PDB file of C-alpha atoms in Angstrom:
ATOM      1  CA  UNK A   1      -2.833  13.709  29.925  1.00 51.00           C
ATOM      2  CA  UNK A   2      -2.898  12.450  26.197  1.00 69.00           C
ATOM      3  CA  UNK A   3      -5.121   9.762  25.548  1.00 83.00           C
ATOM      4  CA  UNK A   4      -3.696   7.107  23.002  1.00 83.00           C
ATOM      5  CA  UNK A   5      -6.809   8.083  20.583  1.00 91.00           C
ATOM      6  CA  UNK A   6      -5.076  11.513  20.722  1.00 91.00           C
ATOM      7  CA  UNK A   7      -1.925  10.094  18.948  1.00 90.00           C
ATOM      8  CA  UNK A   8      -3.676   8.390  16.377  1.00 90.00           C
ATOM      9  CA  UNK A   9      -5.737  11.261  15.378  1.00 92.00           C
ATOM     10  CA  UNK A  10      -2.278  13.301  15.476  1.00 91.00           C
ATOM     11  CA  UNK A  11      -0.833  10.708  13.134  1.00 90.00           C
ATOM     12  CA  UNK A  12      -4.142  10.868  10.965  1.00 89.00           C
ATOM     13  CA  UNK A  13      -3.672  14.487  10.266  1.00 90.00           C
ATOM     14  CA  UNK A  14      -0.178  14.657   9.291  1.00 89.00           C
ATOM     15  CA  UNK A  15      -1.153  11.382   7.322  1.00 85.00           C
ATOM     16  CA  UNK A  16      -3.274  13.213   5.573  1.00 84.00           C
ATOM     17  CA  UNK A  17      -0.708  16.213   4.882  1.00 82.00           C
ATOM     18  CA  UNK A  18       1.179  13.698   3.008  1.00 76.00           C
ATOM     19  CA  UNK A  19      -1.748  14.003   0.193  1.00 71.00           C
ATOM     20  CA  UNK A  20      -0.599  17.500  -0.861  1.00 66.00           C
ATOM     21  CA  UNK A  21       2.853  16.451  -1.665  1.00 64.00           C
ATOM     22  CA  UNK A  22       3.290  16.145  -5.334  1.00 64.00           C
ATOM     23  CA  UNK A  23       3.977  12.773  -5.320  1.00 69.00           C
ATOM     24  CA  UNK A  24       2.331  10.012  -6.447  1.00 71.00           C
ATOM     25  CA  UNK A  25      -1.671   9.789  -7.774  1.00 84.00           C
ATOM     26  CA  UNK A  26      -3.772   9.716  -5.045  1.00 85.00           C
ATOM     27  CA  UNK A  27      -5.589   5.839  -4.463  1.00 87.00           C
ATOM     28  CA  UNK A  28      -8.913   5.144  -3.262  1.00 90.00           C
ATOM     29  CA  UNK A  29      -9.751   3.116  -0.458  1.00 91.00           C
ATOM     30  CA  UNK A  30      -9.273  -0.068  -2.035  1.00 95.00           C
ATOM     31  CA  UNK A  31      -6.238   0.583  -3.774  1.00 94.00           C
ATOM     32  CA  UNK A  32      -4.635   1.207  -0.022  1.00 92.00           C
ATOM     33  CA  UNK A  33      -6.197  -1.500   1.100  1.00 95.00           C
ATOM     34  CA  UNK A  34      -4.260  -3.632  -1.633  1.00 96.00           C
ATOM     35  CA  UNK A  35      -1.360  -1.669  -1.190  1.00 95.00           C
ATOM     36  CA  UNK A  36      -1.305  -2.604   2.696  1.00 95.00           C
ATOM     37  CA  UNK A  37      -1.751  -5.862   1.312  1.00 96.00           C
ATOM     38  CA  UNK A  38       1.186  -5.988  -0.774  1.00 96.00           C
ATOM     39  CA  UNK A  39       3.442  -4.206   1.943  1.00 96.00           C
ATOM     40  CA  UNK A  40       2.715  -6.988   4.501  1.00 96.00           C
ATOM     41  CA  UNK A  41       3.288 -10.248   2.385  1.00 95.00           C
ATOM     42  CA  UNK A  42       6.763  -8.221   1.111  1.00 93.00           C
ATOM     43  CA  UNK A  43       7.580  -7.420   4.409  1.00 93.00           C
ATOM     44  CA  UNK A  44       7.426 -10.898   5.474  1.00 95.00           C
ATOM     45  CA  UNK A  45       9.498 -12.154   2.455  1.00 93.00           C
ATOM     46  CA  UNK A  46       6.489 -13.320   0.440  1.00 93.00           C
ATOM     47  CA  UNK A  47       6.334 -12.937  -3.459  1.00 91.00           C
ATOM     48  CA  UNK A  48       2.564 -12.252  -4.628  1.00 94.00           C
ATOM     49  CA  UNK A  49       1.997 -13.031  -8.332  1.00 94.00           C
ATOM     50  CA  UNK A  50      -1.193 -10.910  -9.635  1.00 94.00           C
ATOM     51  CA  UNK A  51      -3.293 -14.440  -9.294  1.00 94.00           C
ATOM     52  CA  UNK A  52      -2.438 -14.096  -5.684  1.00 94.00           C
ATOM     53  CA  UNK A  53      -3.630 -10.760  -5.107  1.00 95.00           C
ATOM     54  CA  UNK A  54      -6.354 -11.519  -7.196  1.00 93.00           C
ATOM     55  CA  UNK A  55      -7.486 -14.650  -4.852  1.00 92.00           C
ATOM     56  CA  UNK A  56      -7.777 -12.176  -1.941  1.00 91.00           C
ATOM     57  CA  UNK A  57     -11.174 -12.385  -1.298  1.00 86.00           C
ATOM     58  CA  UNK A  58     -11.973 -10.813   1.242  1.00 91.00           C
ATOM     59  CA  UNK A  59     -10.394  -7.550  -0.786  1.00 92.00           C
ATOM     60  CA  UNK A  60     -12.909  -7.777  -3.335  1.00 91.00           C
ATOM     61  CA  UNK A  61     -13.858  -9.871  -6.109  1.00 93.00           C
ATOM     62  CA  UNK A  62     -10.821 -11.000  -9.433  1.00 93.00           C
ATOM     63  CA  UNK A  63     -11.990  -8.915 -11.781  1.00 94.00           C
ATOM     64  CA  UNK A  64     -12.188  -5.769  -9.633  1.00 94.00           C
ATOM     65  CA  UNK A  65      -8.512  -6.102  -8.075  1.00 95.00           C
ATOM     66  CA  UNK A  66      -7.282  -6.977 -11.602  1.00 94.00           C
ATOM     67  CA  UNK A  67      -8.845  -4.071 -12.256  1.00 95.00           C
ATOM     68  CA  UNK A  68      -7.138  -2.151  -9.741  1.00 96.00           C
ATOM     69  CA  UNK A  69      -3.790  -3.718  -9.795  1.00 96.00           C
ATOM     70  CA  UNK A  70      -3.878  -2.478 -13.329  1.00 96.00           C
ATOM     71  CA  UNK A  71      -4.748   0.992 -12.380  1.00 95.00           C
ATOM     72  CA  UNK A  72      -2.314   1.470  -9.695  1.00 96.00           C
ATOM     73  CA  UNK A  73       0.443   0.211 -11.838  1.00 96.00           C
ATOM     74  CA  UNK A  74      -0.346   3.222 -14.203  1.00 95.00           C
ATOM     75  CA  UNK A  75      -0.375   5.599 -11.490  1.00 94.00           C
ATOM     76  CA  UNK A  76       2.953   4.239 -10.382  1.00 94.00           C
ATOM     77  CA  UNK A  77       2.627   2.672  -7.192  1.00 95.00           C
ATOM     78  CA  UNK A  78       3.171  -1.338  -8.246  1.00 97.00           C
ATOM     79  CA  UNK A  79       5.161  -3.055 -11.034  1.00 96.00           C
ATOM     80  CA  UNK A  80       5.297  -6.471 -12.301  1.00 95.00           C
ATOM     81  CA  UNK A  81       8.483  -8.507 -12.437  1.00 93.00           C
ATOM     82  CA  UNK A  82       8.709 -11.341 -14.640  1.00 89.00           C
ATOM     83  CA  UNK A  83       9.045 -14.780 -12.997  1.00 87.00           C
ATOM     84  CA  UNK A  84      10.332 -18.401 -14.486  1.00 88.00           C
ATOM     85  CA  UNK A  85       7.278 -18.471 -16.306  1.00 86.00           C
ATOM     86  CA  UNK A  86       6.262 -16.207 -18.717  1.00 84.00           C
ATOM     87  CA  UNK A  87       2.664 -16.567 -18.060  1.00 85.00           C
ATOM     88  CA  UNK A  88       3.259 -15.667 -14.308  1.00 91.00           C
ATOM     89  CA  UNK A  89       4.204 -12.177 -12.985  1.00 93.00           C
ATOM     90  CA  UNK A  90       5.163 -10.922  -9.280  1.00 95.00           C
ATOM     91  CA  UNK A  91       3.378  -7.902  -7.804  1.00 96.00           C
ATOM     92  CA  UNK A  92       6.192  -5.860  -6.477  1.00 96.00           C
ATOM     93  CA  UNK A  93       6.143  -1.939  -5.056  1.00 96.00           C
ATOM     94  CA  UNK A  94       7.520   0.602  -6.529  1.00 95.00           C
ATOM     95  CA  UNK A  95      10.258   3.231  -4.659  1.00 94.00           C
ATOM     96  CA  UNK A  96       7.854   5.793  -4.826  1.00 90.00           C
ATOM     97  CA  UNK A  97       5.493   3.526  -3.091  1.00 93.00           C
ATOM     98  CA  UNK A  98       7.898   2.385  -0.260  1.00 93.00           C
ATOM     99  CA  UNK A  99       8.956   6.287   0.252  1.00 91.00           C
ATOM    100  CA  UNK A 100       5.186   7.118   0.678  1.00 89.00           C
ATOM    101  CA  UNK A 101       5.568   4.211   3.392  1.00 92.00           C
ATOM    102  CA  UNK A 102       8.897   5.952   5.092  1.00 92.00           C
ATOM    103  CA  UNK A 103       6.379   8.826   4.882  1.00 90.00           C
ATOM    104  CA  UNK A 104       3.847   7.310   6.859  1.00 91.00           C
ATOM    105  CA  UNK A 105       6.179   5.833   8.966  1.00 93.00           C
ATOM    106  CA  UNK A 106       7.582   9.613   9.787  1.00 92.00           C
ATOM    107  CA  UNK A 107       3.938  10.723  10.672  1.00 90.00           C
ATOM    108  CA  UNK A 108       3.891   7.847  12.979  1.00 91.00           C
ATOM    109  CA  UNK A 109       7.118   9.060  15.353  1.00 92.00           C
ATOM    110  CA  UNK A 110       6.421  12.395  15.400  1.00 90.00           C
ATOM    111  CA  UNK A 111       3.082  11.682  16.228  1.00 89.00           C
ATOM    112  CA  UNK A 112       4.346   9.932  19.718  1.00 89.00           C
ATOM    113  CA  UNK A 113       6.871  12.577  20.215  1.00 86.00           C
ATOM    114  CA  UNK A 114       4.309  15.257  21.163  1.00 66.00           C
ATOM    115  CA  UNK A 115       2.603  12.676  23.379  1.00 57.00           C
TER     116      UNK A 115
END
C-alpha cells in the first residue's frame, strides 16, 4: 500500500530532476520562496508592484527581496512591466518561469500515477 508521504517524496525526486535541465539559473531557497509568492497572487489575478513584494515580511526584510527580485530578474525568471506611473513597476513571471511551473506540475501527475 503507498502511503501519501510516498507520493510526495516521488514528486520530490523527479522535482529535483528538473535541476539538470539546462534551463534556467538555479534559485536559492528564498528566491522560490518569492517565486511561489509571485505565482499565487498571479494566479489569483493580483498585480504585485516590486513595493509589494518588497512589503512581504514575513519573506524577509526590503532590502534583501529588492535584492533578490533584482537577482532573479538577471537570471531570467521575473520581469518588470511598466505601469501608469513611471515610478511604479509590476513584478510579472517570465515564460521560462511558468514552463518550469508546467514542469513541476508534470512531476506532480506522474507522481500519483504510480500510486
Amino acid at each position: 500500500m503507498t502511503r501519501p508521504a510516498d507520493i510526495y517524496i516521488r514528486f520530490l525526486r523527479l522535482a529535483e530532476a528538473l535541476s539538470g535541465l539546462p534551463s534556467l539559473p538555479s534559485l536559492d531557497p528564498l528566491e522560490e520562496r518569492i517565486l511561489t509568492f509571485i505565482a499565487l497572487a498571479s494566479r489569483e489575478d493580483r498585480s504585485l508592484s516590486v513595493r509589494d513584494v518588497m512589503r512581504a515580511d514575513d519573506i524577509g526584510s526590503p532590502a534583501t527581496l529588492h535584492a533578490r527580485l533584482k537577482s532573479m530578474r538577471e537570471k531570467g525568471w521575473l520581469t518588470l512591466d511598466d505601469t501608469e506611473d513611471a515610478r511604479r513597476k509590476n513584478v510579472v513571471l517570465t515564460q521560462a518561469a511558468l514552463k518550469h511551473f508546467d514542469r513541476l506540475s508534470a512531476c506532480l501527475v506522474e507522481a500519483t500515477k504510480k500510486a
